[in-house]
């Protein structure tokens, strides 16, 4: 068992060749060995549940819907991690220079539930409401007010429905951000005007 399979006369090739001939929707018979006995099972091949999509929140069939998902609160810009985002921020060779933690999610992350997304703090738009946090960028948001985040829509709903005085964000690398909730909403228009941004969130939110 050297990881090869027969290929043409007296030749062998890597077993991955067999996988490359299969497509989504195909049925694949696999021979297993269980308790010393051979067992044949049939698998229905489906799309991978990769945690980091190519391009989230965009309907590729709709030319007018090209805005990636985002939400701005107190000058903090939040979005969803995707391959397209990594390319935009770090170029075609993003896999060599993007933060290691984000690349791990991109390469090996698997959804724990159908609507699971990686929410990241993309950047901080400088404002009096966020002084001292300007250095934060491209870092995963793990929790908000102690609640683990399912996706960007879930994240936004927590902020909008919260009655707490402060919003606490637990980020990767043990970073913690604490924001005044009321101030975050009150400075929204100022932040948008200062940076030439029309809305606090993308249409899909």
Short mmCIF file of C-alpha atoms in Angstrom, two decimals:
data_model
loop_
_atom_site.label_atom_id
_atom_site.label_comp_id
_atom_site.label_asym_id
_atom_site.label_seq_id
_atom_site.Cartn_x
_atom_site.Cartn_y
_atom_site.Cartn_z
CA UNK A 1 0.00 0.00 0.00
CA UNK A 2 2.05 2.92 -1.30
CA UNK A 3 -0.80 5.29 -2.09
CA UNK A 4 -0.90 4.42 -5.80
CA UNK A 5 -3.45 2.71 -8.07
CA UNK A 6 -3.14 0.88 -11.39
CA UNK A 7 -2.99 3.15 -14.44
CA UNK A 8 -2.60 1.89 -18.00
CA UNK A 9 -0.42 -1.17 -18.70
CA UNK A 10 2.21 -1.88 -16.04
CA UNK A 11 1.93 1.65 -14.65
CA UNK A 12 0.71 3.10 -11.36
CA UNK A 13 -0.38 6.61 -10.40
CA UNK A 14 -1.21 8.47 -7.18
CA UNK A 15 -4.58 7.56 -5.68
CA UNK A 16 -5.58 11.24 -5.80
CA UNK A 17 -6.10 10.72 -9.55
CA UNK A 18 -9.26 8.74 -8.76
CA UNK A 19 -10.59 11.60 -6.63
CA UNK A 20 -9.99 14.12 -9.41
CA UNK A 21 -12.33 12.19 -11.71
CA UNK A 22 -15.28 12.65 -9.35
CA UNK A 23 -17.70 15.59 -9.21
CA UNK A 24 -20.33 16.97 -6.82
CA UNK A 25 -23.43 14.82 -7.04
CA UNK A 26 -21.58 11.67 -8.09
CA UNK A 27 -22.05 8.40 -6.23
CA UNK A 28 -18.90 6.65 -5.14
CA UNK A 29 -18.53 3.04 -3.99
CA UNK A 30 -15.86 2.46 -1.37
CA UNK A 31 -14.53 -0.88 -0.16
CA UNK A 32 -13.75 -0.87 3.57
CA UNK A 33 -12.18 -3.42 5.85
CA UNK A 34 -14.01 -3.71 9.19
CA UNK A 35 -13.30 -6.38 11.79
CA UNK A 36 -11.46 -8.42 9.20
CA UNK A 37 -14.40 -8.34 6.77
CA UNK A 38 -14.85 -6.41 3.53
CA UNK A 39 -17.69 -3.90 3.49
CA UNK A 40 -18.89 -1.92 0.47
CA UNK A 41 -20.54 1.46 1.12
CA UNK A 42 -21.90 4.05 -1.30
CA UNK A 43 -21.22 7.73 -0.72
CA UNK A 44 -23.00 10.69 -2.29
CA UNK A 45 -20.44 13.40 -2.98
CA UNK A 46 -21.48 16.88 -1.87
CA UNK A 47 -19.87 20.29 -1.71
CA UNK A 48 -17.28 20.80 1.00
CA UNK A 49 -18.44 22.66 4.11
CA UNK A 50 -15.38 24.92 4.10
CA UNK A 51 -15.52 27.53 6.83
CA UNK A 52 -14.00 30.29 4.70
CA UNK A 53 -15.93 30.82 1.42
CA UNK A 54 -14.59 32.21 -1.82
CA UNK A 55 -16.84 35.27 -1.67
CA UNK A 56 -19.55 35.56 1.02
CA UNK A 57 -22.78 37.50 0.90
CA UNK A 58 -22.72 38.07 -2.85
CA UNK A 59 -25.22 36.65 -5.31
CA UNK A 60 -23.03 36.01 -8.34
CA UNK A 61 -26.11 35.88 -10.60
CA UNK A 62 -27.03 39.46 -9.66
CA UNK A 63 -24.68 42.06 -11.17
CA UNK A 64 -26.14 44.77 -8.91
CA UNK A 65 -25.43 42.88 -5.71
CA UNK A 66 -21.67 43.25 -5.44
CA UNK A 67 -21.29 44.69 -1.92
CA UNK A 68 -19.47 42.38 0.46
CA UNK A 69 -21.00 42.08 3.94
CA UNK A 70 -19.84 44.67 6.48
CA UNK A 71 -20.97 46.42 9.65
CA UNK A 72 -19.52 49.58 11.22
CA UNK A 73 -19.87 50.32 14.91
CA UNK A 74 -17.98 53.05 16.75
CA UNK A 75 -15.59 53.21 13.79
CA UNK A 76 -14.82 49.49 13.94
CA UNK A 77 -15.34 47.81 10.58
CA UNK A 78 -16.46 44.18 10.79
CA UNK A 79 -16.78 41.76 7.89
CA UNK A 80 -16.68 38.07 7.00
CA UNK A 81 -13.42 36.28 6.27
CA UNK A 82 -13.29 35.00 2.69
CA UNK A 83 -10.68 34.12 0.10
CA UNK A 84 -11.66 37.17 -1.91
CA UNK A 85 -11.11 39.38 1.13
CA UNK A 86 -7.63 37.93 1.70
CA UNK A 87 -6.74 38.55 -1.95
CA UNK A 88 -7.99 42.14 -1.81
CA UNK A 89 -6.00 42.88 1.34
CA UNK A 90 -2.80 40.90 0.72
CA UNK A 91 -2.70 40.26 -3.03
CA UNK A 92 -2.66 37.04 -5.05
CA UNK A 93 0.09 35.62 -2.84
CA UNK A 94 -1.96 36.15 0.33
CA UNK A 95 -1.14 32.61 1.44
CA UNK A 96 2.44 33.76 2.05
CA UNK A 97 1.84 37.01 3.94
CA UNK A 98 -1.64 37.01 5.52
CA UNK A 99 -1.87 36.42 9.30
CA UNK A 100 -1.23 32.78 10.16
CA UNK A 101 -4.39 32.44 12.25
CA UNK A 102 -6.59 33.57 9.33
CA UNK A 103 -4.77 31.28 6.90
CA UNK A 104 -5.38 28.33 9.21
CA UNK A 105 -9.11 29.07 9.10
CA UNK A 106 -8.96 29.42 5.32
CA UNK A 107 -7.10 26.15 4.74
CA UNK A 108 -8.43 23.86 7.44
CA UNK A 109 -11.56 25.43 8.93
CA UNK A 110 -14.81 23.45 8.75
CA UNK A 111 -18.26 24.80 9.56
CA UNK A 112 -19.66 23.67 12.89
CA UNK A 113 -23.16 24.59 11.67
CA UNK A 114 -24.64 25.53 8.26
CA UNK A 115 -24.59 29.32 8.80
CA UNK A 116 -21.21 29.51 10.55
CA UNK A 117 -18.92 32.37 9.45
CA UNK A 118 -15.66 33.85 10.69
CA UNK A 119 -16.32 37.45 11.71
CA UNK A 120 -13.23 39.65 11.65
CA UNK A 121 -12.40 43.17 12.68
CA UNK A 122 -11.11 44.48 9.37
CA UNK A 123 -9.89 47.90 10.49
CA UNK A 124 -10.58 50.79 12.84
CA UNK A 125 -11.61 54.13 11.33
CA UNK A 126 -9.98 56.72 13.59
CA UNK A 127 -12.44 58.58 15.82
CA UNK A 128 -12.57 59.92 19.38
CA UNK A 129 -14.80 56.96 20.25
CA UNK A 130 -12.06 54.41 19.53
CA UNK A 131 -8.84 56.11 20.58
CA UNK A 132 -6.17 53.52 21.42
CA UNK A 133 -7.60 50.78 19.24
CA UNK A 134 -6.37 52.02 15.85
CA UNK A 135 -3.68 49.33 15.65
CA UNK A 136 -6.22 46.49 15.43
CA UNK A 137 -6.86 45.02 11.99
CA UNK A 138 -7.68 41.70 10.36
CA UNK A 139 -8.27 39.85 13.60
CA UNK A 140 -11.02 37.35 14.40
CA UNK A 141 -13.84 38.30 16.76
CA UNK A 142 -14.41 35.31 19.05
CA UNK A 143 -17.11 36.55 21.43
CA UNK A 144 -19.33 39.54 22.04
CA UNK A 145 -20.48 40.12 25.61
CA UNK A 146 -19.47 36.55 26.37
CA UNK A 147 -21.52 35.06 23.51
CA UNK A 148 -19.80 33.00 20.81
CA UNK A 149 -20.56 34.36 17.34
CA UNK A 150 -22.31 32.29 14.67
CA UNK A 151 -21.98 34.78 11.82
CA UNK A 152 -22.00 38.50 11.01
CA UNK A 153 -25.81 38.75 11.12
CA UNK A 154 -25.79 37.20 14.60
CA UNK A 155 -23.06 39.62 15.67
CA UNK A 156 -25.06 42.64 14.46
CA UNK A 157 -28.25 41.46 16.17
CA UNK A 158 -26.47 41.16 19.52
CA UNK A 159 -25.26 44.77 19.34
CA UNK A 160 -28.61 46.10 18.17
CA UNK A 161 -30.63 44.23 20.80
CA UNK A 162 -28.27 44.63 23.72
CA UNK A 163 -29.33 46.66 26.73
CA UNK A 164 -25.88 46.58 28.34
CA UNK A 165 -24.01 49.82 28.89
CA UNK A 166 -20.86 48.46 27.27
CA UNK A 167 -20.05 46.11 24.43
CA UNK A 168 -17.15 43.77 25.13
CA UNK A 169 -15.37 42.10 22.22
CA UNK A 170 -13.06 39.16 22.81
CA UNK A 171 -10.66 38.97 19.88
CA UNK A 172 -8.01 36.50 18.83
CA UNK A 173 -4.52 36.90 20.34
CA UNK A 174 -6.19 37.62 23.73
CA UNK A 175 -7.13 41.14 22.67
CA UNK A 176 -10.13 42.69 24.45
CA UNK A 177 -12.11 45.73 23.31
CA UNK A 178 -14.70 47.53 25.45
CA UNK A 179 -16.97 50.09 23.80
CA UNK A 180 -19.72 52.34 25.09
CA UNK A 181 -22.86 51.03 23.36
CA UNK A 182 -24.79 54.33 23.27
CA UNK A 183 -21.77 56.26 22.10
CA UNK A 184 -21.21 53.69 19.36
CA UNK A 185 -24.62 54.46 17.91
CA UNK A 186 -24.44 58.22 18.48
CA UNK A 187 -21.15 58.68 16.56
CA UNK A 188 -22.29 56.56 13.61
CA UNK A 189 -23.14 59.47 11.30
CA UNK A 190 -19.95 61.30 12.21
CA UNK A 191 -17.82 58.25 11.36
CA UNK A 192 -19.63 57.70 8.08
CA UNK A 193 -19.35 61.36 6.99
CA UNK A 194 -15.69 61.54 7.96
CA UNK A 195 -14.86 58.52 5.78
CA UNK A 196 -17.29 59.03 2.90
CA UNK A 197 -19.28 55.89 3.64
CA UNK A 198 -23.05 55.99 2.97
CA UNK A 199 -24.33 53.26 5.31
CA UNK A 200 -23.38 51.58 8.58
CA UNK A 201 -23.97 48.12 7.12
CA UNK A 202 -24.28 46.25 3.84
CA UNK A 203 -27.75 45.70 2.30
CA UNK A 204 -27.84 42.01 3.22
CA UNK A 205 -27.79 42.86 6.92
#
